[in-house]
JSON list of C-alpha atoms in Angstrom, two decimals:
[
{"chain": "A", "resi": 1, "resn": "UNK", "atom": "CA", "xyz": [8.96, 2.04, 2.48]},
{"chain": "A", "resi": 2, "resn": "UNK", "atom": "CA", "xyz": [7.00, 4.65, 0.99]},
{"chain": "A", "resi": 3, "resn": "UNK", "atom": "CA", "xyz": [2.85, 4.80, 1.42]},
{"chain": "A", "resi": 4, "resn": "UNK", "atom": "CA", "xyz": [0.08, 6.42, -0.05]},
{"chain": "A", "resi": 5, "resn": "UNK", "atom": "CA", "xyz": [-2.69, 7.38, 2.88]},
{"chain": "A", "resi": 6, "resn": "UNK", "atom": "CA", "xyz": [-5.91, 8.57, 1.39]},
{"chain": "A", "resi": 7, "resn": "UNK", "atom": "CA", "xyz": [-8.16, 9.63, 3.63]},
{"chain": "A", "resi": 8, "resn": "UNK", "atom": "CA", "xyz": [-10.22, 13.18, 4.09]},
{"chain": "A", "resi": 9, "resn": "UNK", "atom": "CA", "xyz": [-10.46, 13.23, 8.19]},
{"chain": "A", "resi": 10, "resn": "UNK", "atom": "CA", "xyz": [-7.39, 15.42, 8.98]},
{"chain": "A", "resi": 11, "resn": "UNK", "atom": "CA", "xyz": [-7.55, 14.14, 12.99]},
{"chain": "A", "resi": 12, "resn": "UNK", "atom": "CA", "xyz": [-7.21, 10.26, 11.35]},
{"chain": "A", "resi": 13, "resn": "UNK", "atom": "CA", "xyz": [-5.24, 11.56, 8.73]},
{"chain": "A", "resi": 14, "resn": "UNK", "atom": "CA", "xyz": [-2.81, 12.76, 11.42]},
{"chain": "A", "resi": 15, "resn": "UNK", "atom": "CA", "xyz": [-3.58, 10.03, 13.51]},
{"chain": "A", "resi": 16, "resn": "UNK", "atom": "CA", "xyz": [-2.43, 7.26, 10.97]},
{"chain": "A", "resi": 17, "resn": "UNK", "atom": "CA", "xyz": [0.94, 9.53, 9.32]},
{"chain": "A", "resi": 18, "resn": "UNK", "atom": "CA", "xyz": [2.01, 9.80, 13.35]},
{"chain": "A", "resi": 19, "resn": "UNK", "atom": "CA", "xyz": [1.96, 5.92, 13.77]},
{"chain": "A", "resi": 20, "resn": "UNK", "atom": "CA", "xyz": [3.48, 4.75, 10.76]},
{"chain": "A", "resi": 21, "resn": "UNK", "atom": "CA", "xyz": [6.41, 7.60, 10.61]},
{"chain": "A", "resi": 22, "resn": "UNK", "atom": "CA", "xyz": [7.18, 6.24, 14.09]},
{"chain": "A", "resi": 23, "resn": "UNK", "atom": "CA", "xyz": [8.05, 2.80, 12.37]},
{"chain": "A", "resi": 24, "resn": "UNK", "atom": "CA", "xyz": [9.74, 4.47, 9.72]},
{"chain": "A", "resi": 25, "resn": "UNK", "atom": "CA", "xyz": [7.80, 4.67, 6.72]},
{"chain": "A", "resi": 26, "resn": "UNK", "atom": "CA", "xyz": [7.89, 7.77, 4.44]},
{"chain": "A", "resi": 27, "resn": "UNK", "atom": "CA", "xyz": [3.74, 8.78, 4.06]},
{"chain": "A", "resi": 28, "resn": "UNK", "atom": "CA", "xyz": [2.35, 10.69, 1.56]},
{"chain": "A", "resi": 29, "resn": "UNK", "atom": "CA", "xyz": [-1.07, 11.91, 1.92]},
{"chain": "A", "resi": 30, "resn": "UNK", "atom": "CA", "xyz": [-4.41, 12.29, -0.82]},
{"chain": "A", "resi": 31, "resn": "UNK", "atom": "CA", "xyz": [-7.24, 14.19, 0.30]},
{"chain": "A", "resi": 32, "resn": "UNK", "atom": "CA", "xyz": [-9.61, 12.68, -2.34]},
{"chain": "A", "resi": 33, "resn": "UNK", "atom": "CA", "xyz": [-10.30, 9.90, -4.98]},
{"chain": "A", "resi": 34, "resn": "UNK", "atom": "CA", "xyz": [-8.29, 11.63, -8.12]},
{"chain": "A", "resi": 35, "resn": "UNK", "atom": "CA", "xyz": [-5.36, 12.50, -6.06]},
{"chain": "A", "resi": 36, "resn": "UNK", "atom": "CA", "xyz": [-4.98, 9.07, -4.72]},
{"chain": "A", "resi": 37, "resn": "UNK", "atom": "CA", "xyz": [-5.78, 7.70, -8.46]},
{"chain": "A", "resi": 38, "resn": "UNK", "atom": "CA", "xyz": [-3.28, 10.42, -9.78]},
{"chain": "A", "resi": 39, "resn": "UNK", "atom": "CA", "xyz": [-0.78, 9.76, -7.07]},
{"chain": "A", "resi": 40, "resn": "UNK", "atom": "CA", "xyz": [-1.18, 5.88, -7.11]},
{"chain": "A", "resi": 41, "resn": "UNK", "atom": "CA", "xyz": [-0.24, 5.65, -10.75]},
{"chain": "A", "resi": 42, "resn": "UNK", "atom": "CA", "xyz": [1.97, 6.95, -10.30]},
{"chain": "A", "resi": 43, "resn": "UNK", "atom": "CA", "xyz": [3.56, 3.35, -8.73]},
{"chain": "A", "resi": 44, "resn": "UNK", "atom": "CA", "xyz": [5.85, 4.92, -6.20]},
{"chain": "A", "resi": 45, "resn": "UNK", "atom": "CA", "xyz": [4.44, 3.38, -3.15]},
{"chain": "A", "resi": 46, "resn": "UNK", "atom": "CA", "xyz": [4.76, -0.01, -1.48]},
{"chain": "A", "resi": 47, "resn": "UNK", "atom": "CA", "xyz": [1.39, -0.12, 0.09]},
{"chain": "A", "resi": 48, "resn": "UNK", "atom": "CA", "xyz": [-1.94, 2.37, -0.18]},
{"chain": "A", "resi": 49, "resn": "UNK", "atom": "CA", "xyz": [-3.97, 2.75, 3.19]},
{"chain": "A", "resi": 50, "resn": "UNK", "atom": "CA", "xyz": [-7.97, 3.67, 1.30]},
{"chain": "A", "resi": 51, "resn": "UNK", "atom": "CA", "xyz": [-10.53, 5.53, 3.27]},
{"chain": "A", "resi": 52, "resn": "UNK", "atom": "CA", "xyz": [-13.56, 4.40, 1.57]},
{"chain": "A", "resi": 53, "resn": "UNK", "atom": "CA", "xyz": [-15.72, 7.61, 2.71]},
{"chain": "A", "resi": 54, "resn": "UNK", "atom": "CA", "xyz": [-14.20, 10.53, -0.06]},
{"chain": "A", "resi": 55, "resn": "UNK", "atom": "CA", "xyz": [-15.05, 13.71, -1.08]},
{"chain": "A", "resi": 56, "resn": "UNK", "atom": "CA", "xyz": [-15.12, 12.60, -4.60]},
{"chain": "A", "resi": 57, "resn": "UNK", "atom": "CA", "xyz": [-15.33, 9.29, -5.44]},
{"chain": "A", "resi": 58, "resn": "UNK", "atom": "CA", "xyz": [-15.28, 6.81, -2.85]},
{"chain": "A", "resi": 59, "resn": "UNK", "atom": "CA", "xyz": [-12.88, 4.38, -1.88]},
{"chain": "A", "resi": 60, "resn": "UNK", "atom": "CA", "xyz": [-14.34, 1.26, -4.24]},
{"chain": "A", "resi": 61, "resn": "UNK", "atom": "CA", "xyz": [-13.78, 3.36, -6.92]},
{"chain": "A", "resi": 62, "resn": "UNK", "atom": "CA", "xyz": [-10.85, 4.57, -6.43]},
{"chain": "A", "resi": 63, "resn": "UNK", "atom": "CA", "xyz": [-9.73, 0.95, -5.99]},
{"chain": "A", "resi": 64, "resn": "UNK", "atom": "CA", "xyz": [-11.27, -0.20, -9.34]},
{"chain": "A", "resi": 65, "resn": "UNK", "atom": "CA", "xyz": [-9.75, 2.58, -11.07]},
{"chain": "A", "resi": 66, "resn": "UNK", "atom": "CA", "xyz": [-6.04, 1.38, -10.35]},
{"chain": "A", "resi": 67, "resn": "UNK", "atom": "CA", "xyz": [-5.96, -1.80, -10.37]},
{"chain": "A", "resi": 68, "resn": "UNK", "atom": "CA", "xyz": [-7.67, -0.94, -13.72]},
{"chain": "A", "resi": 69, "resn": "UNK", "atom": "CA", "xyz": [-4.52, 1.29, -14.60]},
{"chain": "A", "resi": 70, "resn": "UNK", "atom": "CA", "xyz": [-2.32, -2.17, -13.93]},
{"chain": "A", "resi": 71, "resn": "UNK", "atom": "CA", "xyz": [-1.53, -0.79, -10.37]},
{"chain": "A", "resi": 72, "resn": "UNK", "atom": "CA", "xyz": [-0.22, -4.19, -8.08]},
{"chain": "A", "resi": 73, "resn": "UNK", "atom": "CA", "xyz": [0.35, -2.03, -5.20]},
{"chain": "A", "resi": 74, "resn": "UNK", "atom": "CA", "xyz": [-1.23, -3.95, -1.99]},
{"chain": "A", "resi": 75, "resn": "UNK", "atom": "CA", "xyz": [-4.18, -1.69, -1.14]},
{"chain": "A", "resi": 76, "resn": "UNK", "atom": "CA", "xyz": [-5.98, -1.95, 2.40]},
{"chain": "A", "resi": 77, "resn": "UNK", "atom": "CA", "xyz": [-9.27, -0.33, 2.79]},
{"chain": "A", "resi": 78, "resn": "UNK", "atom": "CA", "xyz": [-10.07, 1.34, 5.97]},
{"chain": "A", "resi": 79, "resn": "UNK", "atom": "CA", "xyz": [-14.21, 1.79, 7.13]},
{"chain": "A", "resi": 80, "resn": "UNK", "atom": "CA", "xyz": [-15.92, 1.94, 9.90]},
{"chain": "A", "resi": 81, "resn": "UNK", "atom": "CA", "xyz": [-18.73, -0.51, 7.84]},
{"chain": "A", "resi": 82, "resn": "UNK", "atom": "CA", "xyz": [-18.06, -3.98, 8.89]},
{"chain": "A", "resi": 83, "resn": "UNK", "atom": "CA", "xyz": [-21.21, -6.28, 7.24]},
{"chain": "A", "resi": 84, "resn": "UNK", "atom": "CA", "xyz": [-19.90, -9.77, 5.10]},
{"chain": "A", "resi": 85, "resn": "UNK", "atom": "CA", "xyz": [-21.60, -7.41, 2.07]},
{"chain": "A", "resi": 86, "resn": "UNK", "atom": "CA", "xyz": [-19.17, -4.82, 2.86]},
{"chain": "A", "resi": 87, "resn": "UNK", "atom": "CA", "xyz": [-15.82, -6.79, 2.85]},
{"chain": "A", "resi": 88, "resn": "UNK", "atom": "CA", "xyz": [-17.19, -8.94, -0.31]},
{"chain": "A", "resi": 89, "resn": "UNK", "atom": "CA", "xyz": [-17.71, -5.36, -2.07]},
{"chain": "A", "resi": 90, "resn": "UNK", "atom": "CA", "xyz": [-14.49, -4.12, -1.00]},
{"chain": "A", "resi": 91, "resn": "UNK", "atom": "CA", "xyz": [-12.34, -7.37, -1.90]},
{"chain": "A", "resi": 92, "resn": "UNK", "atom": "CA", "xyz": [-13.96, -7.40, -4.91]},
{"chain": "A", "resi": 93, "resn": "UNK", "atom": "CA", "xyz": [-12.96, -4.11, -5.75]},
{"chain": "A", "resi": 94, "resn": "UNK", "atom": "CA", "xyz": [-9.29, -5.26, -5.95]},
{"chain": "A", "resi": 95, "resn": "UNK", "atom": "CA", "xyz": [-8.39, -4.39, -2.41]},
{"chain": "A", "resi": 96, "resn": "UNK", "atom": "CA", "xyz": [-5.83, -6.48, -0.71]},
{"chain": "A", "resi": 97, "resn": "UNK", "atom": "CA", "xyz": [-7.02, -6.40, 2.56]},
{"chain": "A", "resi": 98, "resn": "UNK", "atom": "CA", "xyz": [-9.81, -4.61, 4.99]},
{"chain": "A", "resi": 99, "resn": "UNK", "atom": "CA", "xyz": [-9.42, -3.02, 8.67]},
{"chain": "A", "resi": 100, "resn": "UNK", "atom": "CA", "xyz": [-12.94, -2.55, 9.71]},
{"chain": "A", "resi": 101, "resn": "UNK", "atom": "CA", "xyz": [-12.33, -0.69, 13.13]},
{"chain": "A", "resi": 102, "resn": "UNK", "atom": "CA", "xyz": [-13.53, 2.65, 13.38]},
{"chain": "A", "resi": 103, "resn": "UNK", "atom": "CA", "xyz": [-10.83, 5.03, 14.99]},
{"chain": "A", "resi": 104, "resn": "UNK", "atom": "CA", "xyz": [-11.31, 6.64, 18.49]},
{"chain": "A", "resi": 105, "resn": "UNK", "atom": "CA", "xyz": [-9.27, 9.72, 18.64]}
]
């Protein structure tokens, strides 16, 4: 199964690719919004892990932007913001799915 992390924060971006390579998956990573919205139309991935926090555009956006495109691919947001608001704004963004953990590494 191939995946499409996008995320900025090299320790969780290290974090994350160490944890799902162990179970197998094949991760490719985007630094920022229009690599993950060049990359994720792209429609080689199974799943796309979403930082919302980017350098560029955010996460939301990002989001919009491909299932805009026609892009099914399940999409899970990950943020450290956990409000109702928050989830509402993200599920209506056309993500799948939040985690709203923040990391401790």
């Amino acid at each position: 199964m191939r995946v499409l992390l996008v995320e900025d924060d090299e320790r969780i971006v290290d974090f994350v690719q160490r944890g799902l390579k162990a179970e197998g998956y094949a991760v490719e990573v985007a630094r920022s919004g229009l690599e993950a919205v060049a990359l994720g139309s792209e429609g080689k991935f199974q799943a796309i892990i979403l930082d919302l926090g980017l350098p560029d555009l955010n996460g939301r956006q990002v989001c919009e932007r491909l299932r805009s495109a026609g892009i099914g691919t399940p999409i899970l947001m990950l943020t450290a913001r956990d409000t109702v608001q928050d989830k509402v704004t993200g599920l209506r963004s056309g993500a799948d799915g939040l985690h709203d953990q923040a990391f401790r590494i």
